[in-house]
Amino acid sequence: MTTFQTIDDLESAQRLLVRIDVNAPVEDGVVQDNRRFARHAETIAELLEDGHAVAVLAHQGRPGRDTFVTLEGHAEVLADHLGREVEYVPDTYGDEALAAVRDLESGDVLVLENTRMCEEELPEADPEVKAETEFVRTLAPEFDAYVNDAYSAAHRSHASLVGFPLVMDAYAGRVMETEYTANSAIREREFDGTVTMVLGGTKAEDLIPVIERVDDTVDRFCLGGIVGELFLRADGHDVGYDVDGTAFFDHQWDDHRETIERVLSEYGDRLLLAEDLSYEDESGERAEIAVEEIEKDTSYLDVGSDTADRYADLVRESEAVFVKGALGVFEDERFATGTVEVLSAIADTDCFSVVGGGDTARAVGMYGLEESDFSHVSVAGGAYVRALTGEELIGVDVLERAA
Ligand SMILES: Nc1ncnc2c1ncn2[C@@H]1O[C@H](COP(=O)(O)OP(=O)(O)O)[C@@H](O)[C@H]1O
Ligand SMILES: O=C(OP(=O)(O)O)[C@H](O)COP(=O)(O)O
């Protein structure tokens, strides 16, 4: 049961401001399609069929990262999924944006510029504060209603996610509704056998607090990716440092060192770290090294084969497996071993399984696995792991308040 209004409750032919989350990988400046586009395209198609006019709000990347780009490419990917023209305007709520919004007619869809290019979108603040921003105050009167479909960003208290429901009618889109229902239900399940959580990816800051909060439901954690390297650093290995200009490790280490060290010492054998890692050698080939021998100046891009085999064996013995984040840079086939071996092991068993993360979910399709091999493939990462712990999502909370 949802406690917010959904798009089923909308009157037809409205002017809608629709927040989606198509935050996606960017390679050489070009946005890559991921599962999020197809899922949100279904919501938008349904809205257009009902005669609504749709202006889309979304973010991409974080300021300062090379994935922080405009939404021009996103509009093209959405247009491919929808099979119709999608206008893009390089402005979010200035004169150009307002002119384009006023021209919208029933059945039209327009993508506004990356919300994170507006100063008032970030940083996080209370919904009441965000509702007072010029961003929200300028756009809200242009629309009949606001639809939030961005479940995967619902853990962020940013203007485009939490400001609008406080000042106008607000509804959940299909992705918001289905992801919320599926992820909330997971928490109610009980498992007789071993429950394994596989944690990787780049956003250690989202995962480290979760490890402690799911402590009583998860029997063991298999770590890889950036989060795994930070734990290896705490374990005394020369890894988990920013090298070659990366900005993944040091700030997350500074912010979470205490928790990482505490979890490492308290969890013992339940917390599994990589025993070998993989990197690119001088000839551009995948090479592997045992963690005892690793050197500080190398970028490690995947767990090694022994670690991948060990994690896959543990998955095969489990009754439930939760995955968030990739064990390596799976987008590059040379460093996909850890992620793909573990996902394949899950797909081959009939355990209850959830794979989460906008980027990680993409690995399922990229390497010939079927979504039907998993109990649930979530397009959300940080929001899904928070749902597992029963933590409230602020973006959902404001929709409930609006109802
Ligand atoms: N060792 C690593 N170095 C750099 N990137 C990594 C490493 N391991 C995993 N990744 C990256 O993590 C990304 C997925 O992590 P993240 O964005 O946190 O998760 P998601 O979007 O799936 O929630 C993948 O795109 C992968 O390339
Ligand atoms: O991709 C997202 O989260 P995820 O990687 O946890 O799935 C969301 O778009 C949130 O992005 P953010 O983590 O930069 O705030």
PDB file of N, CA and C and ligand atoms in Angstrom, residues 23 25 36 200-204 207 224-226 229 248-249 299-303 324-331 339 356-362 379-382, ligand 1:
ATOM      1  N   ASN A  23      20.369   9.894 -14.089  1.00  0.00           N
ATOM      2  CA  ASN A  23      21.795  10.019 -13.778  1.00  0.00           C
ATOM      3  C   ASN A  23      22.465   8.743 -14.294  1.00  0.00           C
ATOM      4  N   PRO A  25      26.109   6.757 -16.480  1.00  0.00           N
ATOM      5  CA  PRO A  25      27.548   6.845 -16.783  1.00  0.00           C
ATOM      6  C   PRO A  25      27.777   7.752 -17.999  1.00  0.00           C
ATOM      7  N   ARG A  36      17.543   3.159 -16.349  1.00  0.00           N
ATOM      8  CA  ARG A  36      16.674   4.242 -15.885  1.00  0.00           C
ATOM      9  C   ARG A  36      15.897   4.901 -17.036  1.00  0.00           C
ATOM     10  N   GLY A 200      29.791  -2.757  -3.446  1.00  0.00           N
ATOM     11  CA  GLY A 200      30.904  -2.216  -4.225  1.00  0.00           C
ATOM     12  C   GLY A 200      30.560  -0.827  -4.731  1.00  0.00           C
ATOM     13  N   GLY A 201      31.102  -0.463  -5.892  1.00  0.00           N
ATOM     14  CA  GLY A 201      30.811   0.841  -6.477  1.00  0.00           C
ATOM     15  C   GLY A 201      31.648   1.950  -5.875  1.00  0.00           C
ATOM     16  N   THR A 202      31.252   3.169  -6.205  1.00  0.00           N
ATOM     17  CA  THR A 202      32.072   4.336  -5.861  1.00  0.00           C
ATOM     18  C   THR A 202      31.593   5.081  -4.625  1.00  0.00           C
ATOM     19  N   LYS A 203      30.307   4.902  -4.261  1.00  0.00           N
ATOM     20  CA  LYS A 203      29.726   5.756  -3.206  1.00  0.00           C
ATOM     21  C   LYS A 203      29.793   5.074  -1.848  1.00  0.00           C
ATOM     22  N   ALA A 204      31.010   4.949  -1.343  1.00  0.00           N
ATOM     23  CA  ALA A 204      31.207   4.316  -0.042  1.00  0.00           C
ATOM     24  C   ALA A 204      30.396   5.031   1.030  1.00  0.00           C
ATOM     25  N   LEU A 207      27.164   3.478   1.657  1.00  0.00           N
ATOM     26  CA  LEU A 207      27.141   2.073   2.089  1.00  0.00           C
ATOM     27  C   LEU A 207      27.650   1.861   3.504  1.00  0.00           C
ATOM     28  N   GLY A 224      33.901  -5.025  -2.446  1.00  0.00           N
ATOM     29  CA  GLY A 224      34.763  -4.764  -3.601  1.00  0.00           C
ATOM     30  C   GLY A 224      34.625  -3.299  -3.982  1.00  0.00           C
ATOM     31  N   GLY A 225      35.094  -2.948  -5.190  1.00  0.00           N
ATOM     32  CA  GLY A 225      34.987  -1.559  -5.645  1.00  0.00           C
ATOM     33  C   GLY A 225      35.727  -0.606  -4.708  1.00  0.00           C
ATOM     34  N   ILE A 226      35.327   0.655  -4.741  1.00  0.00           N
ATOM     35  CA  ILE A 226      35.995   1.685  -3.929  1.00  0.00           C
ATOM     36  C   ILE A 226      35.797   1.396  -2.437  1.00  0.00           C
ATOM     37  N   GLU A 229      38.150  -1.167  -1.229  1.00  0.00           N
ATOM     38  CA  GLU A 229      39.531  -0.683  -1.114  1.00  0.00           C
ATOM     39  C   GLU A 229      39.713   0.167   0.150  1.00  0.00           C
ATOM     40  N   PHE A 248      38.131   9.632  -5.503  1.00  0.00           N
ATOM     41  CA  PHE A 248      37.201   8.669  -4.919  1.00  0.00           C
ATOM     42  C   PHE A 248      37.475   8.400  -3.441  1.00  0.00           C
ATOM     43  N   PHE A 249      38.756   8.388  -3.097  1.00  0.00           N
ATOM     44  CA  PHE A 249      39.117   7.753  -1.831  1.00  0.00           C
ATOM     45  C   PHE A 249      39.304   8.688  -0.639  1.00  0.00           C
ATOM     46  N   SER A 299      46.279   2.161  -9.720  1.00  0.00           N
ATOM     47  CA  SER A 299      44.810   2.191  -9.640  1.00  0.00           C
ATOM     48  C   SER A 299      44.310   0.763  -9.798  1.00  0.00           C
ATOM     49  N   TYR A 300      43.577   0.293  -8.834  1.00  0.00           N
ATOM     50  CA  TYR A 300      43.022  -1.057  -8.929  1.00  0.00           C
ATOM     51  C   TYR A 300      41.593  -0.971  -9.442  1.00  0.00           C
ATOM     52  N   LEU A 301      41.284  -1.800 -10.429  1.00  0.00           N
ATOM     53  CA  LEU A 301      40.040  -1.610 -11.182  1.00  0.00           C
ATOM     54  C   LEU A 301      39.042  -2.753 -11.047  1.00  0.00           C
ATOM     55  N   ASP A 302      39.456  -3.802 -10.349  1.00  0.00           N
ATOM     56  CA  ASP A 302      38.535  -4.931 -10.147  1.00  0.00           C
ATOM     57  C   ASP A 302      39.104  -5.775  -9.010  1.00  0.00           C
ATOM     58  N   VAL A 303      38.254  -6.610  -8.424  1.00  0.00           N
ATOM     59  CA  VAL A 303      38.794  -7.622  -7.515  1.00  0.00           C
ATOM     60  C   VAL A 303      39.484  -8.672  -8.396  1.00  0.00           C
ATOM     61  N   LYS A 324      24.691  -4.160  -4.090  1.00  0.00           N
ATOM     62  CA  LYS A 324      24.659  -2.710  -4.375  1.00  0.00           C
ATOM     63  C   LYS A 324      26.064  -2.299  -4.782  1.00  0.00           C
ATOM     64  N   GLY A 325      26.188  -1.851  -6.015  1.00  0.00           N
ATOM     65  CA  GLY A 325      27.485  -1.371  -6.495  1.00  0.00           C
ATOM     66  C   GLY A 325      28.287  -2.504  -7.133  1.00  0.00           C
ATOM     67  N   ALA A 326      29.123  -2.131  -8.082  1.00  0.00           N
ATOM     68  CA  ALA A 326      29.906  -3.113  -8.836  1.00  0.00           C
ATOM     69  C   ALA A 326      31.235  -3.386  -8.146  1.00  0.00           C
ATOM     70  N   LEU A 327      31.757  -4.609  -8.339  1.00  0.00           N
ATOM     71  CA  LEU A 327      33.042  -4.975  -7.720  1.00  0.00           C
ATOM     72  C   LEU A 327      34.234  -4.428  -8.496  1.00  0.00           C
ATOM     73  N   GLY A 328      33.969  -3.910  -9.701  1.00  0.00           N
ATOM     74  CA  GLY A 328      35.041  -3.336 -10.508  1.00  0.00           C
ATOM     75  C   GLY A 328      34.468  -2.479 -11.617  1.00  0.00           C
ATOM     76  N   VAL A 329      35.345  -1.970 -12.464  1.00  0.00           N
ATOM     77  CA  VAL A 329      34.917  -1.115 -13.582  1.00  0.00           C
ATOM     78  C   VAL A 329      34.418  -2.029 -14.704  1.00  0.00           C
ATOM     79  N   PHE A 330      33.193  -2.533 -14.513  1.00  0.00           N
ATOM     80  CA  PHE A 330      32.674  -3.571 -15.413  1.00  0.00           C
ATOM     81  C   PHE A 330      32.417  -3.042 -16.818  1.00  0.00           C
ATOM     82  N   GLU A 331      32.340  -1.708 -16.950  1.00  0.00           N
ATOM     83  CA  GLU A 331      32.087  -1.129 -18.284  1.00  0.00           C
ATOM     84  C   GLU A 331      33.229  -1.492 -19.236  1.00  0.00           C
ATOM     85  N   THR A 339      32.397  -8.474 -10.979  1.00  0.00           N
ATOM     86  CA  THR A 339      30.962  -8.144 -11.038  1.00  0.00           C
ATOM     87  C   THR A 339      30.187  -9.236 -11.770  1.00  0.00           C
ATOM     88  N   GLY A 356      20.946  -3.752  -7.109  1.00  0.00           N
ATOM     89  CA  GLY A 356      20.581  -2.340  -7.126  1.00  0.00           C
ATOM     90  C   GLY A 356      21.701  -1.446  -7.594  1.00  0.00           C
ATOM     91  N   GLY A 357      21.310  -0.245  -8.024  1.00  0.00           N
ATOM     92  CA  GLY A 357      22.271   0.755  -8.486  1.00  0.00           C
ATOM     93  C   GLY A 357      22.074   1.025  -9.961  1.00  0.00           C
ATOM     94  N   GLY A 358      21.957   2.296 -10.312  1.00  0.00           N
ATOM     95  CA  GLY A 358      21.726   2.654 -11.713  1.00  0.00           C
ATOM     96  C   GLY A 358      22.819   2.118 -12.609  1.00  0.00           C
ATOM     97  N   ASP A 359      24.061   2.215 -12.164  1.00  0.00           N
ATOM     98  CA  ASP A 359      25.168   1.717 -12.974  1.00  0.00           C
ATOM     99  C   ASP A 359      25.245   0.199 -12.898  1.00  0.00           C
ATOM    100  N   THR A 360      25.109  -0.332 -11.696  1.00  0.00           N
ATOM    101  CA  THR A 360      25.266  -1.770 -11.500  1.00  0.00           C
ATOM    102  C   THR A 360      24.175  -2.558 -12.244  1.00  0.00           C
ATOM    103  N   ALA A 361      22.947  -2.035 -12.218  1.00  0.00           N
ATOM    104  CA  ALA A 361      21.843  -2.710 -12.916  1.00  0.00           C
ATOM    105  C   ALA A 361      22.167  -2.837 -14.415  1.00  0.00           C
ATOM    106  N   ARG A 362      22.946  -1.900 -14.899  1.00  0.00           N
ATOM    107  CA  ARG A 362      23.319  -1.917 -16.318  1.00  0.00           C
ATOM    108  C   ARG A 362      24.189  -3.135 -16.666  1.00  0.00           C
ATOM    109  N   VAL A 379      16.547   0.102 -10.160  1.00  0.00           N
ATOM    110  CA  VAL A 379      17.347   1.154 -10.805  1.00  0.00           C
ATOM    111  C   VAL A 379      17.921   2.099  -9.754  1.00  0.00           C
ATOM    112  N   ALA A 380      17.574   1.844  -8.495  1.00  0.00           N
ATOM    113  CA  ALA A 380      18.078   2.701  -7.413  1.00  0.00           C
ATOM    114  C   ALA A 380      19.234   2.029  -6.689  1.00  0.00           C
ATOM    115  N   GLY A 381      20.156   2.847  -6.180  1.00  0.00           N
ATOM    116  CA  GLY A 381      21.275   2.338  -5.399  1.00  0.00           C
ATOM    117  C   GLY A 381      21.159   2.788  -3.954  1.00  0.00           C
ATOM    118  N   GLY A 382      21.564   4.030  -3.704  1.00  0.00           N
ATOM    119  CA  GLY A 382      21.523   4.572  -2.346  1.00  0.00           C
ATOM    120  C   GLY A 382      20.118   4.520  -1.745  1.00  0.00           C
TER     121      GLY A 382
HETATM  122  N1  LIG B   1      37.907   0.062  -8.376  1.00  0.00           N
HETATM  123  C1  LIG B   1      37.109   0.913  -9.003  1.00  0.00           C
HETATM  124  N2  LIG B   1      37.591   2.074  -9.494  1.00  0.00           N
HETATM  125  C2  LIG B   1      36.762   2.950 -10.130  1.00  0.00           C
HETATM  126  N3  LIG B   1      35.445   2.741 -10.333  1.00  0.00           N
HETATM  127  C3  LIG B   1      34.932   1.596  -9.872  1.00  0.00           C
HETATM  128  C4  LIG B   1      35.719   0.622  -9.186  1.00  0.00           C
HETATM  129  N4  LIG B   1      34.907  -0.407  -8.864  1.00  0.00           N
HETATM  130  C5  LIG B   1      33.688  -0.099  -9.315  1.00  0.00           C
HETATM  131  N5  LIG B   1      33.677   1.087  -9.930  1.00  0.00           N
HETATM  132  C6  LIG B   1      32.559   1.775 -10.598  1.00  0.00           C
HETATM  133  O1  LIG B   1      31.445   1.806  -9.746  1.00  0.00           O
HETATM  134  C7  LIG B   1      30.323   2.132 -10.562  1.00  0.00           C
HETATM  135  C8  LIG B   1      29.068   1.740  -9.869  1.00  0.00           C
HETATM  136  O2  LIG B   1      29.086   2.383  -8.609  1.00  0.00           O
HETATM  137  P1  LIG B   1      28.033   3.420  -8.081  1.00  0.00           P
HETATM  138  O3  LIG B   1      27.871   4.553  -9.036  1.00  0.00           O
HETATM  139  O4  LIG B   1      28.389   3.692  -6.677  1.00  0.00           O
HETATM  140  O5  LIG B   1      26.819   2.478  -8.071  1.00  0.00           O
HETATM  141  P2  LIG B   1      25.384   2.499  -8.648  1.00  0.00           P
HETATM  142  O6  LIG B   1      25.174   3.616  -9.657  1.00  0.00           O
HETATM  143  O7  LIG B   1      25.297   1.169  -9.286  1.00  0.00           O
HETATM  144  O8  LIG B   1      24.576   2.681  -7.439  1.00  0.00           O
HETATM  145  C9  LIG B   1      30.546   1.391 -11.855  1.00  0.00           C
HETATM  146  O9  LIG B   1      30.209   2.241 -12.913  1.00  0.00           O
HETATM  147  C10 LIG B   1      32.039   1.029 -11.819  1.00  0.00           C
HETATM  148  O10 LIG B   1      32.742   1.457 -12.968  1.00  0.00           O
END
